[in-house]
């Protein structure tokens, strides 16, 4: 029985990585999106400050384009960490969603610090002596307790809003309720078990070290600790596997929404990759039933874009 948490952990990590990679591949293979033409584009560098673009230049197609990774990061990091767009457009929802997401980030940071501690213990154990070891331990505890608490608070708030807000009635499915309930159950049990049997996160940190070194002969905890922490590890692994299988993997879609739709300003030059992608889309059949389209599943987008449209009253 002692190997079950190890099997669950290795399997969950592998499945999560495969599922996320599959999601990326699925989005990457989708047809090119209609360009938004909304400025500023974050990677425009200096021009982004006033909403400009490379199209300001005469004969812009003959000149090298400026690309600012720092500009993208300045837009992406606040959006990822603090959900800036949600706060601006729906502050009521942001008050529930922000603590949930930020709690998840802190919880992931806690696990990351555990792996970092394990790698240091393996590669440079001398660095773990004295004050640095204590600082790392405090970092793990702060991220762990604060992350789990914020995520629970946010998940409860989001669930309450789903159940009680009439504006969300038509957009709430049983899966939405189950997802939030799953988070509440797993994170609630995790926080309870940590408080009861592993207040300084030392046992879980030791387990992570065993994962890194493939020391699966025995758990680094015993007795009631083994029962509580084994259930905790297995339930967290189940959640890790579940997330990319559902729409909760929207972090992948959000990446493409920004980089392939909002910020895609790659010019369509003769013989370039954009020209080929656009021709592929124009060759797709249109099955829309709207009278102003008249696709009928026979005409292509190219046909509809070049023929005279009929106005019906």
PDB file of C-alpha atoms in Angstrom:
ATOM      1  CA  UNK A   1       0.000   0.000   0.000  1.00  0.00           C
ATOM      2  CA  UNK A   2       2.894   2.384   0.646  1.00  0.00           C
ATOM      3  CA  UNK A   3       3.665   2.621  -3.083  1.00  0.00           C
ATOM      4  CA  UNK A   4       0.196   3.916  -4.043  1.00  0.00           C
ATOM      5  CA  UNK A   5       0.999   7.605  -3.373  1.00  0.00           C
ATOM      6  CA  UNK A   6       4.139   7.282  -5.503  1.00  0.00           C
ATOM      7  CA  UNK A   7       2.268   5.568  -8.348  1.00  0.00           C
ATOM      8  CA  UNK A   8      -0.447   8.227  -8.148  1.00  0.00           C
ATOM      9  CA  UNK A   9       2.095  11.069  -8.193  1.00  0.00           C
ATOM     10  CA  UNK A  10       4.174   9.775 -11.112  1.00  0.00           C
ATOM     11  CA  UNK A  11       1.065   8.872 -13.091  1.00  0.00           C
ATOM     12  CA  UNK A  12      -0.663  12.201 -12.431  1.00  0.00           C
ATOM     13  CA  UNK A  13       2.365  14.249 -13.481  1.00  0.00           C
ATOM     14  CA  UNK A  14       2.734  12.249 -16.689  1.00  0.00           C
ATOM     15  CA  UNK A  15      -0.968  12.405 -17.585  1.00  0.00           C
ATOM     16  CA  UNK A  16      -1.136  16.141 -16.803  1.00  0.00           C
ATOM     17  CA  UNK A  17       1.821  16.924 -19.076  1.00  0.00           C
ATOM     18  CA  UNK A  18       0.442  14.781 -21.902  1.00  0.00           C
ATOM     19  CA  UNK A  19      -3.048  16.301 -21.589  1.00  0.00           C
ATOM     20  CA  UNK A  20      -1.732  19.881 -21.567  1.00  0.00           C
ATOM     21  CA  UNK A  21       0.495  19.134 -24.579  1.00  0.00           C
ATOM     22  CA  UNK A  22      -2.529  17.667 -26.388  1.00  0.00           C
ATOM     23  CA  UNK A  23      -4.558  20.802 -25.594  1.00  0.00           C
ATOM     24  CA  UNK A  24      -1.795  23.001 -26.996  1.00  0.00           C
ATOM     25  CA  UNK A  25      -1.610  20.873 -30.134  1.00  0.00           C
ATOM     26  CA  UNK A  26      -5.393  20.993 -30.582  1.00  0.00           C
ATOM     27  CA  UNK A  27      -5.472  24.806 -30.361  1.00  0.00           C
ATOM     28  CA  UNK A  28      -2.369  25.225 -32.508  1.00  0.00           C
ATOM     29  CA  UNK A  29      -3.904  23.178 -35.351  1.00  0.00           C
ATOM     30  CA  UNK A  30      -7.107  25.207 -35.502  1.00  0.00           C
ATOM     31  CA  UNK A  31      -7.708  27.387 -38.584  1.00  0.00           C
ATOM     32  CA  UNK A  32      -6.353  30.914 -38.582  1.00  0.00           C
ATOM     33  CA  UNK A  33      -8.628  33.321 -36.740  1.00  0.00           C
ATOM     34  CA  UNK A  34     -10.104  36.514 -38.141  1.00  0.00           C
ATOM     35  CA  UNK A  35      -7.765  39.292 -37.099  1.00  0.00           C
ATOM     36  CA  UNK A  36      -9.118  41.699 -34.496  1.00  0.00           C
ATOM     37  CA  UNK A  37      -7.061  44.714 -35.601  1.00  0.00           C
ATOM     38  CA  UNK A  38      -7.243  46.132 -32.074  1.00  0.00           C
ATOM     39  CA  UNK A  39      -4.364  48.302 -30.963  1.00  0.00           C
ATOM     40  CA  UNK A  40      -2.146  48.652 -29.035  1.00  0.00           C
ATOM     41  CA  UNK A  41      -0.487  45.286 -29.559  1.00  0.00           C
ATOM     42  CA  UNK A  42       1.761  44.546 -26.591  1.00  0.00           C
ATOM     43  CA  UNK A  43       4.832  43.507 -28.592  1.00  0.00           C
ATOM     44  CA  UNK A  44       4.892  46.702 -30.687  1.00  0.00           C
ATOM     45  CA  UNK A  45       7.372  48.213 -28.249  1.00  0.00           C
ATOM     46  CA  UNK A  46       7.384  52.030 -28.149  1.00  0.00           C
ATOM     47  CA  UNK A  47       4.368  52.294 -30.454  1.00  0.00           C
ATOM     48  CA  UNK A  48       2.236  50.301 -28.000  1.00  0.00           C
ATOM     49  CA  UNK A  49       2.269  53.287 -25.610  1.00  0.00           C
ATOM     50  CA  UNK A  50      -0.046  55.251 -27.928  1.00  0.00           C
ATOM     51  CA  UNK A  51      -1.766  52.462 -29.851  1.00  0.00           C
ATOM     52  CA  UNK A  52       0.399  52.592 -32.961  1.00  0.00           C
ATOM     53  CA  UNK A  53       1.650  49.842 -35.239  1.00  0.00           C
ATOM     54  CA  UNK A  54       4.202  49.091 -37.933  1.00  0.00           C
ATOM     55  CA  UNK A  55       1.571  50.146 -40.505  1.00  0.00           C
ATOM     56  CA  UNK A  56       2.487  53.772 -39.757  1.00  0.00           C
ATOM     57  CA  UNK A  57       5.684  53.348 -41.765  1.00  0.00           C
ATOM     58  CA  UNK A  58       5.744  53.882 -45.509  1.00  0.00           C
ATOM     59  CA  UNK A  59       6.627  50.665 -47.342  1.00  0.00           C
ATOM     60  CA  UNK A  60       6.465  48.887 -43.984  1.00  0.00           C
ATOM     61  CA  UNK A  61       6.724  45.482 -45.687  1.00  0.00           C
ATOM     62  CA  UNK A  62      10.317  46.247 -46.671  1.00  0.00           C
ATOM     63  CA  UNK A  63      11.452  47.145 -43.154  1.00  0.00           C
ATOM     64  CA  UNK A  64      12.304  44.931 -40.167  1.00  0.00           C
ATOM     65  CA  UNK A  65       9.525  44.709 -37.620  1.00  0.00           C
ATOM     66  CA  UNK A  66      10.114  45.562 -33.971  1.00  0.00           C
ATOM     67  CA  UNK A  67       9.145  42.874 -31.475  1.00  0.00           C
ATOM     68  CA  UNK A  68       9.235  43.534 -27.739  1.00  0.00           C
ATOM     69  CA  UNK A  69       9.115  40.468 -25.496  1.00  0.00           C
ATOM     70  CA  UNK A  70       9.288  42.813 -22.508  1.00  0.00           C
ATOM     71  CA  UNK A  71       6.155  44.537 -23.793  1.00  0.00           C
ATOM     72  CA  UNK A  72       4.298  41.232 -23.905  1.00  0.00           C
ATOM     73  CA  UNK A  73       5.503  40.257 -20.434  1.00  0.00           C
ATOM     74  CA  UNK A  74       4.381  43.620 -19.024  1.00  0.00           C
ATOM     75  CA  UNK A  75       0.880  42.824 -20.283  1.00  0.00           C
ATOM     76  CA  UNK A  76       0.838  39.088 -19.583  1.00  0.00           C
ATOM     77  CA  UNK A  77       2.195  38.932 -16.029  1.00  0.00           C
ATOM     78  CA  UNK A  78      -0.380  41.297 -14.459  1.00  0.00           C
ATOM     79  CA  UNK A  79      -3.159  39.562 -16.408  1.00  0.00           C
ATOM     80  CA  UNK A  80      -2.067  36.082 -15.309  1.00  0.00           C
ATOM     81  CA  UNK A  81      -1.434  36.961 -11.664  1.00  0.00           C
ATOM     82  CA  UNK A  82      -4.137  39.543 -10.997  1.00  0.00           C
ATOM     83  CA  UNK A  83      -6.799  38.931 -13.711  1.00  0.00           C
ATOM     84  CA  UNK A  84      -6.685  42.595 -14.740  1.00  0.00           C
ATOM     85  CA  UNK A  85      -9.203  42.293 -17.592  1.00  0.00           C
ATOM     86  CA  UNK A  86     -11.734  40.575 -15.339  1.00  0.00           C
ATOM     87  CA  UNK A  87     -11.340  43.257 -12.675  1.00  0.00           C
ATOM     88  CA  UNK A  88     -11.952  46.004 -15.233  1.00  0.00           C
ATOM     89  CA  UNK A  89     -14.934  44.349 -16.930  1.00  0.00           C
ATOM     90  CA  UNK A  90     -16.579  42.398 -14.094  1.00  0.00           C
ATOM     91  CA  UNK A  91     -15.329  43.517 -10.664  1.00  0.00           C
ATOM     92  CA  UNK A  92     -18.099  41.619  -8.899  1.00  0.00           C
ATOM     93  CA  UNK A  93     -16.896  38.308 -10.322  1.00  0.00           C
ATOM     94  CA  UNK A  94     -13.239  39.300  -9.830  1.00  0.00           C
ATOM     95  CA  UNK A  95     -13.724  39.433  -6.051  1.00  0.00           C
ATOM     96  CA  UNK A  96     -14.490  35.697  -6.094  1.00  0.00           C
ATOM     97  CA  UNK A  97     -12.312  34.583  -8.986  1.00  0.00           C
ATOM     98  CA  UNK A  98      -9.084  36.363  -8.012  1.00  0.00           C
ATOM     99  CA  UNK A  99      -8.594  34.673  -4.611  1.00  0.00           C
ATOM    100  CA  UNK A 100      -9.373  31.295  -6.188  1.00  0.00           C
ATOM    101  CA  UNK A 101      -6.817  31.674  -8.972  1.00  0.00           C
ATOM    102  CA  UNK A 102      -4.180  33.375  -6.823  1.00  0.00           C
ATOM    103  CA  UNK A 103      -4.631  30.609  -4.258  1.00  0.00           C
ATOM    104  CA  UNK A 104      -3.953  28.049  -6.976  1.00  0.00           C
ATOM    105  CA  UNK A 105      -0.784  29.914  -7.970  1.00  0.00           C
ATOM    106  CA  UNK A 106       0.434  29.985  -4.365  1.00  0.00           C
ATOM    107  CA  UNK A 107      -0.348  26.286  -3.920  1.00  0.00           C
ATOM    108  CA  UNK A 108       1.580  25.492  -7.098  1.00  0.00           C
ATOM    109  CA  UNK A 109       4.380  27.695  -5.771  1.00  0.00           C
ATOM    110  CA  UNK A 110       4.403  25.666  -2.554  1.00  0.00           C
ATOM    111  CA  UNK A 111       4.868  22.459  -4.536  1.00  0.00           C
ATOM    112  CA  UNK A 112       7.528  24.153  -6.652  1.00  0.00           C
ATOM    113  CA  UNK A 113       9.455  25.181  -3.532  1.00  0.00           C
ATOM    114  CA  UNK A 114       9.258  21.587  -2.292  1.00  0.00           C
ATOM    115  CA  UNK A 115      10.790  20.340  -5.532  1.00  0.00           C
ATOM    116  CA  UNK A 116      13.427  23.077  -5.320  1.00  0.00           C
ATOM    117  CA  UNK A 117      14.279  22.002  -1.755  1.00  0.00           C
ATOM    118  CA  UNK A 118      14.506  18.385  -2.888  1.00  0.00           C
ATOM    119  CA  UNK A 119      16.815  19.242  -5.772  1.00  0.00           C
ATOM    120  CA  UNK A 120      19.048  21.309  -3.480  1.00  0.00           C
ATOM    121  CA  UNK A 121      19.172  18.475  -0.974  1.00  0.00           C
ATOM    122  CA  UNK A 122      20.240  16.158  -3.776  1.00  0.00           C
ATOM    123  CA  UNK A 123      22.688  18.400  -5.649  1.00  0.00           C
ATOM    124  CA  UNK A 124      23.973  20.883  -3.066  1.00  0.00           C
ATOM    125  CA  UNK A 125      23.031  19.831   0.480  1.00  0.00           C
ATOM    126  CA  UNK A 126      25.483  22.311   1.989  1.00  0.00           C
ATOM    127  CA  UNK A 127      23.221  25.170   0.825  1.00  0.00           C
ATOM    128  CA  UNK A 128      20.389  23.932   3.031  1.00  0.00           C
ATOM    129  CA  UNK A 129      22.173  24.699   6.261  1.00  0.00           C
ATOM    130  CA  UNK A 130      21.413  27.597   8.570  1.00  0.00           C
ATOM    131  CA  UNK A 131      19.114  30.465   7.721  1.00  0.00           C
ATOM    132  CA  UNK A 132      18.484  29.558   4.080  1.00  0.00           C
ATOM    133  CA  UNK A 133      16.890  26.245   5.051  1.00  0.00           C
ATOM    134  CA  UNK A 134      14.617  28.020   7.537  1.00  0.00           C
ATOM    135  CA  UNK A 135      13.706  30.650   4.924  1.00  0.00           C
ATOM    136  CA  UNK A 136      12.802  27.929   2.425  1.00  0.00           C
ATOM    137  CA  UNK A 137      10.696  26.108   5.019  1.00  0.00           C
ATOM    138  CA  UNK A 138       8.827  29.294   5.913  1.00  0.00           C
ATOM    139  CA  UNK A 139       8.258  29.968   2.222  1.00  0.00           C
ATOM    140  CA  UNK A 140       6.715  26.518   1.774  1.00  0.00           C
ATOM    141  CA  UNK A 141       4.431  26.988   4.779  1.00  0.00           C
ATOM    142  CA  UNK A 142       3.322  30.506   3.829  1.00  0.00           C
ATOM    143  CA  UNK A 143       2.546  29.522   0.230  1.00  0.00           C
ATOM    144  CA  UNK A 144       0.844  26.319   1.379  1.00  0.00           C
ATOM    145  CA  UNK A 145      -1.435  27.714   4.057  1.00  0.00           C
ATOM    146  CA  UNK A 146      -2.234  30.958   2.250  1.00  0.00           C
ATOM    147  CA  UNK A 147      -2.715  29.240  -1.114  1.00  0.00           C
ATOM    148  CA  UNK A 148      -5.069  26.565   0.196  1.00  0.00           C
ATOM    149  CA  UNK A 149      -7.068  29.098   2.232  1.00  0.00           C
ATOM    150  CA  UNK A 150      -7.469  31.579  -0.628  1.00  0.00           C
ATOM    151  CA  UNK A 151      -8.401  28.840  -3.099  1.00  0.00           C
ATOM    152  CA  UNK A 152     -11.035  27.485  -0.709  1.00  0.00           C
ATOM    153  CA  UNK A 153     -12.442  30.973  -0.077  1.00  0.00           C
ATOM    154  CA  UNK A 154     -12.595  31.704  -3.808  1.00  0.00           C
ATOM    155  CA  UNK A 155     -14.067  28.318  -4.750  1.00  0.00           C
ATOM    156  CA  UNK A 156     -16.784  28.693  -2.132  1.00  0.00           C
ATOM    157  CA  UNK A 157     -17.584  32.198  -3.363  1.00  0.00           C
ATOM    158  CA  UNK A 158     -17.736  31.074  -6.998  1.00  0.00           C
ATOM    159  CA  UNK A 159     -19.944  28.109  -6.095  1.00  0.00           C
ATOM    160  CA  UNK A 160     -22.275  30.332  -4.100  1.00  0.00           C
ATOM    161  CA  UNK A 161     -22.523  32.738  -7.039  1.00  0.00           C
ATOM    162  CA  UNK A 162     -23.218  29.893  -9.471  1.00  0.00           C
ATOM    163  CA  UNK A 163     -26.036  28.630  -7.265  1.00  0.00           C
ATOM    164  CA  UNK A 164     -27.622  31.968  -6.355  1.00  0.00           C
ATOM    165  CA  UNK A 165     -26.984  34.463  -9.152  1.00  0.00           C
ATOM    166  CA  UNK A 166     -29.961  34.455 -11.581  1.00  0.00           C
ATOM    167  CA  UNK A 167     -27.768  36.008 -14.288  1.00  0.00           C
ATOM    168  CA  UNK A 168     -25.701  32.806 -14.337  1.00  0.00           C
ATOM    169  CA  UNK A 169     -28.603  30.374 -14.301  1.00  0.00           C
ATOM    170  CA  UNK A 170     -28.527  29.743 -18.049  1.00  0.00           C
ATOM    171  CA  UNK A 171     -24.744  29.384 -18.061  1.00  0.00           C
ATOM    172  CA  UNK A 172     -24.328  27.011 -15.124  1.00  0.00           C
ATOM    173  CA  UNK A 173     -24.073  23.292 -15.833  1.00  0.00           C
ATOM    174  CA  UNK A 174     -23.758  20.335 -13.450  1.00  0.00           C
ATOM    175  CA  UNK A 175     -20.098  20.128 -14.509  1.00  0.00           C
ATOM    176  CA  UNK A 176     -19.494  23.680 -13.233  1.00  0.00           C
ATOM    177  CA  UNK A 177     -20.926  22.764  -9.844  1.00  0.00           C
ATOM    178  CA  UNK A 178     -18.967  19.506  -9.711  1.00  0.00           C
ATOM    179  CA  UNK A 179     -15.683  21.225 -10.610  1.00  0.00           C
ATOM    180  CA  UNK A 180     -15.949  23.739  -7.779  1.00  0.00           C
ATOM    181  CA  UNK A 181     -17.167  21.046  -5.382  1.00  0.00           C
ATOM    182  CA  UNK A 182     -14.190  18.885  -6.313  1.00  0.00           C
ATOM    183  CA  UNK A 183     -11.791  21.714  -5.509  1.00  0.00           C
ATOM    184  CA  UNK A 184     -13.530  22.383  -2.208  1.00  0.00           C
ATOM    185  CA  UNK A 185     -13.376  18.724  -1.188  1.00  0.00           C
ATOM    186  CA  UNK A 186      -9.730  18.145  -2.160  1.00  0.00           C
ATOM    187  CA  UNK A 187      -8.315  21.436  -0.883  1.00  0.00           C
ATOM    188  CA  UNK A 188     -10.459  21.277   2.259  1.00  0.00           C
ATOM    189  CA  UNK A 189      -9.164  17.786   3.082  1.00  0.00           C
ATOM    190  CA  UNK A 190      -5.601  18.832   2.244  1.00  0.00           C
ATOM    191  CA  UNK A 191      -5.706  21.826   4.585  1.00  0.00           C
ATOM    192  CA  UNK A 192      -7.273  19.729   7.350  1.00  0.00           C
ATOM    193  CA  UNK A 193      -4.706  16.926   7.061  1.00  0.00           C
ATOM    194  CA  UNK A 194      -1.802  19.401   6.995  1.00  0.00           C
ATOM    195  CA  UNK A 195      -3.070  21.103  10.152  1.00  0.00           C
ATOM    196  CA  UNK A 196      -3.604  17.787  11.930  1.00  0.00           C
ATOM    197  CA  UNK A 197      -0.509  15.780  11.015  1.00  0.00           C
ATOM    198  CA  UNK A 198       2.030  17.881   9.088  1.00  0.00           C
ATOM    199  CA  UNK A 199       1.885  21.490  10.265  1.00  0.00           C
ATOM    200  CA  UNK A 200       5.359  22.391   9.025  1.00  0.00           C
ATOM    201  CA  UNK A 201       4.947  20.535   5.678  1.00  0.00           C
ATOM    202  CA  UNK A 202       8.063  18.494   6.507  1.00  0.00           C
ATOM    203  CA  UNK A 203       6.509  15.096   5.713  1.00  0.00           C
ATOM    204  CA  UNK A 204       5.120  16.214   2.363  1.00  0.00           C
ATOM    205  CA  UNK A 205       8.451  17.868   1.526  1.00  0.00           C
ATOM    206  CA  UNK A 206      10.237  14.598   2.356  1.00  0.00           C
ATOM    207  CA  UNK A 207       7.795  12.738   0.119  1.00  0.00           C
ATOM    208  CA  UNK A 208       8.627  15.088  -2.759  1.00  0.00           C
ATOM    209  CA  UNK A 209      12.326  14.404  -2.194  1.00  0.00           C
ATOM    210  CA  UNK A 210      11.606  10.665  -2.390  1.00  0.00           C
ATOM    211  CA  UNK A 211       9.788  11.297  -5.684  1.00  0.00           C
ATOM    212  CA  UNK A 212      12.810  13.080  -7.116  1.00  0.00           C
ATOM    213  CA  UNK A 213      15.217  10.368  -6.017  1.00  0.00           C
ATOM    214  CA  UNK A 214      12.845   7.464  -6.827  1.00  0.00           C
ATOM    215  CA  UNK A 215      13.030   6.198  -3.226  1.00  0.00           C
ATOM    216  CA  UNK A 216       9.671   4.463  -3.207  1.00  0.00           C
ATOM    217  CA  UNK A 217      10.547   1.679  -0.768  1.00  0.00           C
ATOM    218  CA  UNK A 218       8.751   3.381   2.122  1.00  0.00           C
ATOM    219  CA  UNK A 219       6.802   6.511   2.926  1.00  0.00           C
ATOM    220  CA  UNK A 220       8.588   9.217   4.942  1.00  0.00           C
ATOM    221  CA  UNK A 221       5.683   9.112   7.431  1.00  0.00           C
ATOM    222  CA  UNK A 222       3.874   6.386   9.394  1.00  0.00           C
ATOM    223  CA  UNK A 223       0.788   5.656  11.498  1.00  0.00           C
ATOM    224  CA  UNK A 224      -2.138   8.061  11.285  1.00  0.00           C
ATOM    225  CA  UNK A 225       0.107  10.479   9.387  1.00  0.00           C
ATOM    226  CA  UNK A 226       0.483   7.902   6.640  1.00  0.00           C
ATOM    227  CA  UNK A 227      -3.293   7.510   6.282  1.00  0.00           C
ATOM    228  CA  UNK A 228      -4.047  11.222   6.214  1.00  0.00           C
ATOM    229  CA  UNK A 229      -1.199  12.227   3.945  1.00  0.00           C
ATOM    230  CA  UNK A 230      -1.632   9.275   1.560  1.00  0.00           C
ATOM    231  CA  UNK A 231      -5.281  10.244   1.022  1.00  0.00           C
ATOM    232  CA  UNK A 232      -4.181  13.859   0.558  1.00  0.00           C
ATOM    233  CA  UNK A 233      -1.557  12.987  -2.073  1.00  0.00           C
ATOM    234  CA  UNK A 234      -3.861  10.656  -4.011  1.00  0.00           C
ATOM    235  CA  UNK A 235      -6.751  13.165  -4.002  1.00  0.00           C
ATOM    236  CA  UNK A 236      -4.460  15.988  -5.173  1.00  0.00           C
ATOM    237  CA  UNK A 237      -3.184  13.726  -7.940  1.00  0.00           C
ATOM    238  CA  UNK A 238      -6.757  12.982  -9.026  1.00  0.00           C
ATOM    239  CA  UNK A 239      -7.446  16.724  -9.211  1.00  0.00           C
ATOM    240  CA  UNK A 240      -4.255  17.307 -11.208  1.00  0.00           C
ATOM    241  CA  UNK A 241      -5.339  14.697 -13.759  1.00  0.00           C
ATOM    242  CA  UNK A 242      -8.896  16.040 -13.909  1.00  0.00           C
ATOM    243  CA  UNK A 243      -8.086  19.710 -14.577  1.00  0.00           C
ATOM    244  CA  UNK A 244      -6.724  19.447 -18.163  1.00  0.00           C
ATOM    245  CA  UNK A 245      -9.561  17.103 -19.131  1.00  0.00           C
ATOM    246  CA  UNK A 246     -12.168  19.845 -18.617  1.00  0.00           C
ATOM    247  CA  UNK A 247     -12.732  23.489 -19.547  1.00  0.00           C
ATOM    248  CA  UNK A 248     -10.689  24.358 -16.453  1.00  0.00           C
ATOM    249  CA  UNK A 249      -7.721  24.045 -18.795  1.00  0.00           C
ATOM    250  CA  UNK A 250      -8.734  27.433 -20.218  1.00  0.00           C
ATOM    251  CA  UNK A 251      -5.239  28.702 -19.426  1.00  0.00           C
ATOM    252  CA  UNK A 252      -4.183  27.015 -22.684  1.00  0.00           C
ATOM    253  CA  UNK A 253      -6.957  28.689 -24.654  1.00  0.00           C
ATOM    254  CA  UNK A 254      -6.149  32.037 -23.060  1.00  0.00           C
ATOM    255  CA  UNK A 255      -2.591  31.815 -24.364  1.00  0.00           C
ATOM    256  CA  UNK A 256      -3.865  31.400 -27.921  1.00  0.00           C
ATOM    257  CA  UNK A 257      -6.566  34.051 -27.431  1.00  0.00           C
ATOM    258  CA  UNK A 258      -3.826  36.590 -26.808  1.00  0.00           C
ATOM    259  CA  UNK A 259      -1.019  35.400 -29.082  1.00  0.00           C
ATOM    260  CA  UNK A 260      -3.045  34.057 -32.017  1.00  0.00           C
ATOM    261  CA  UNK A 261      -5.997  36.465 -31.977  1.00  0.00           C
ATOM    262  CA  UNK A 262      -5.530  39.691 -30.007  1.00  0.00           C
ATOM    263  CA  UNK A 263      -1.814  40.141 -30.700  1.00  0.00           C
ATOM    264  CA  UNK A 264      -1.494  38.436 -34.082  1.00  0.00           C
ATOM    265  CA  UNK A 265      -0.343  41.245 -36.371  1.00  0.00           C
ATOM    266  CA  UNK A 266       1.873  39.155 -38.647  1.00  0.00           C
ATOM    267  CA  UNK A 267       1.629  40.704 -42.147  1.00  0.00           C
ATOM    268  CA  UNK A 268       0.203  38.682 -45.029  1.00  0.00           C
ATOM    269  CA  UNK A 269       3.003  38.893 -47.590  1.00  0.00           C
ATOM    270  CA  UNK A 270       3.029  37.167 -50.977  1.00  0.00           C
ATOM    271  CA  UNK A 271       4.404  33.655 -50.632  1.00  0.00           C
ATOM    272  CA  UNK A 272       4.463  33.867 -46.838  1.00  0.00           C
ATOM    273  CA  UNK A 273       2.986  31.455 -44.254  1.00  0.00           C
ATOM    274  CA  UNK A 274      -0.046  33.688 -43.658  1.00  0.00           C
ATOM    275  CA  UNK A 275      -1.006  33.570 -47.340  1.00  0.00           C
ATOM    276  CA  UNK A 276      -1.089  29.768 -47.286  1.00  0.00           C
ATOM    277  CA  UNK A 277      -3.118  29.671 -44.063  1.00  0.00           C
ATOM    278  CA  UNK A 278      -5.639  32.197 -45.420  1.00  0.00           C
ATOM    279  CA  UNK A 279      -6.091  30.250 -48.674  1.00  0.00           C
ATOM    280  CA  UNK A 280      -6.781  27.103 -46.659  1.00  0.00           C
ATOM    281  CA  UNK A 281      -9.542  28.868 -44.728  1.00  0.00           C
ATOM    282  CA  UNK A 282     -11.027  30.428 -47.869  1.00  0.00           C
ATOM    283  CA  UNK A 283     -11.336  26.913 -49.306  1.00  0.00           C
ATOM    284  CA  UNK A 284     -13.538  25.675 -46.466  1.00  0.00           C
ATOM    285  CA  UNK A 285     -17.230  25.009 -47.179  1.00  0.00           C
ATOM    286  CA  UNK A 286     -19.837  27.196 -45.483  1.00  0.00           C
ATOM    287  CA  UNK A 287     -22.990  25.598 -44.082  1.00  0.00           C
ATOM    288  CA  UNK A 288     -24.558  28.630 -42.396  1.00  0.00           C
ATOM    289  CA  UNK A 289     -28.305  28.910 -42.916  1.00  0.00           C
ATOM    290  CA  UNK A 290     -28.477  32.719 -42.687  1.00  0.00           C
ATOM    291  CA  UNK A 291     -30.077  34.200 -45.844  1.00  0.00           C
ATOM    292  CA  UNK A 292     -27.310  36.770 -46.300  1.00  0.00           C
ATOM    293  CA  UNK A 293     -24.704  33.978 -46.417  1.00  0.00           C
ATOM    294  CA  UNK A 294     -26.387  31.334 -48.628  1.00  0.00           C
ATOM    295  CA  UNK A 295     -23.596  28.838 -48.103  1.00  0.00           C
ATOM    296  CA  UNK A 296     -25.667  25.681 -48.287  1.00  0.00           C
ATOM    297  CA  UNK A 297     -22.628  23.549 -47.539  1.00  0.00           C
ATOM    298  CA  UNK A 298     -21.491  23.922 -51.164  1.00  0.00           C
ATOM    299  CA  UNK A 299     -19.965  27.373 -51.437  1.00  0.00           C
ATOM    300  CA  UNK A 300     -16.611  28.204 -49.885  1.00  0.00           C
ATOM    301  CA  UNK A 301     -15.612  31.275 -47.924  1.00  0.00           C
ATOM    302  CA  UNK A 302     -13.675  32.328 -50.997  1.00  0.00           C
ATOM    303  CA  UNK A 303     -16.856  32.173 -53.090  1.00  0.00           C
ATOM    304  CA  UNK A 304     -18.793  34.225 -50.561  1.00  0.00           C
ATOM    305  CA  UNK A 305     -16.033  36.800 -50.212  1.00  0.00           C
ATOM    306  CA  UNK A 306     -15.921  37.497 -53.960  1.00  0.00           C
ATOM    307  CA  UNK A 307     -19.569  37.271 -55.051  1.00  0.00           C
ATOM    308  CA  UNK A 308     -22.145  40.010 -54.863  1.00  0.00           C
ATOM    309  CA  UNK A 309     -24.324  39.687 -51.774  1.00  0.00           C
ATOM    310  CA  UNK A 310     -28.123  39.835 -51.887  1.00  0.00           C
ATOM    311  CA  UNK A 311     -29.839  42.174 -49.459  1.00  0.00           C
ATOM    312  CA  UNK A 312     -33.149  40.776 -48.244  1.00  0.00           C
ATOM    313  CA  UNK A 313     -35.751  42.866 -46.449  1.00  0.00           C
TER     314      UNK A 313
END
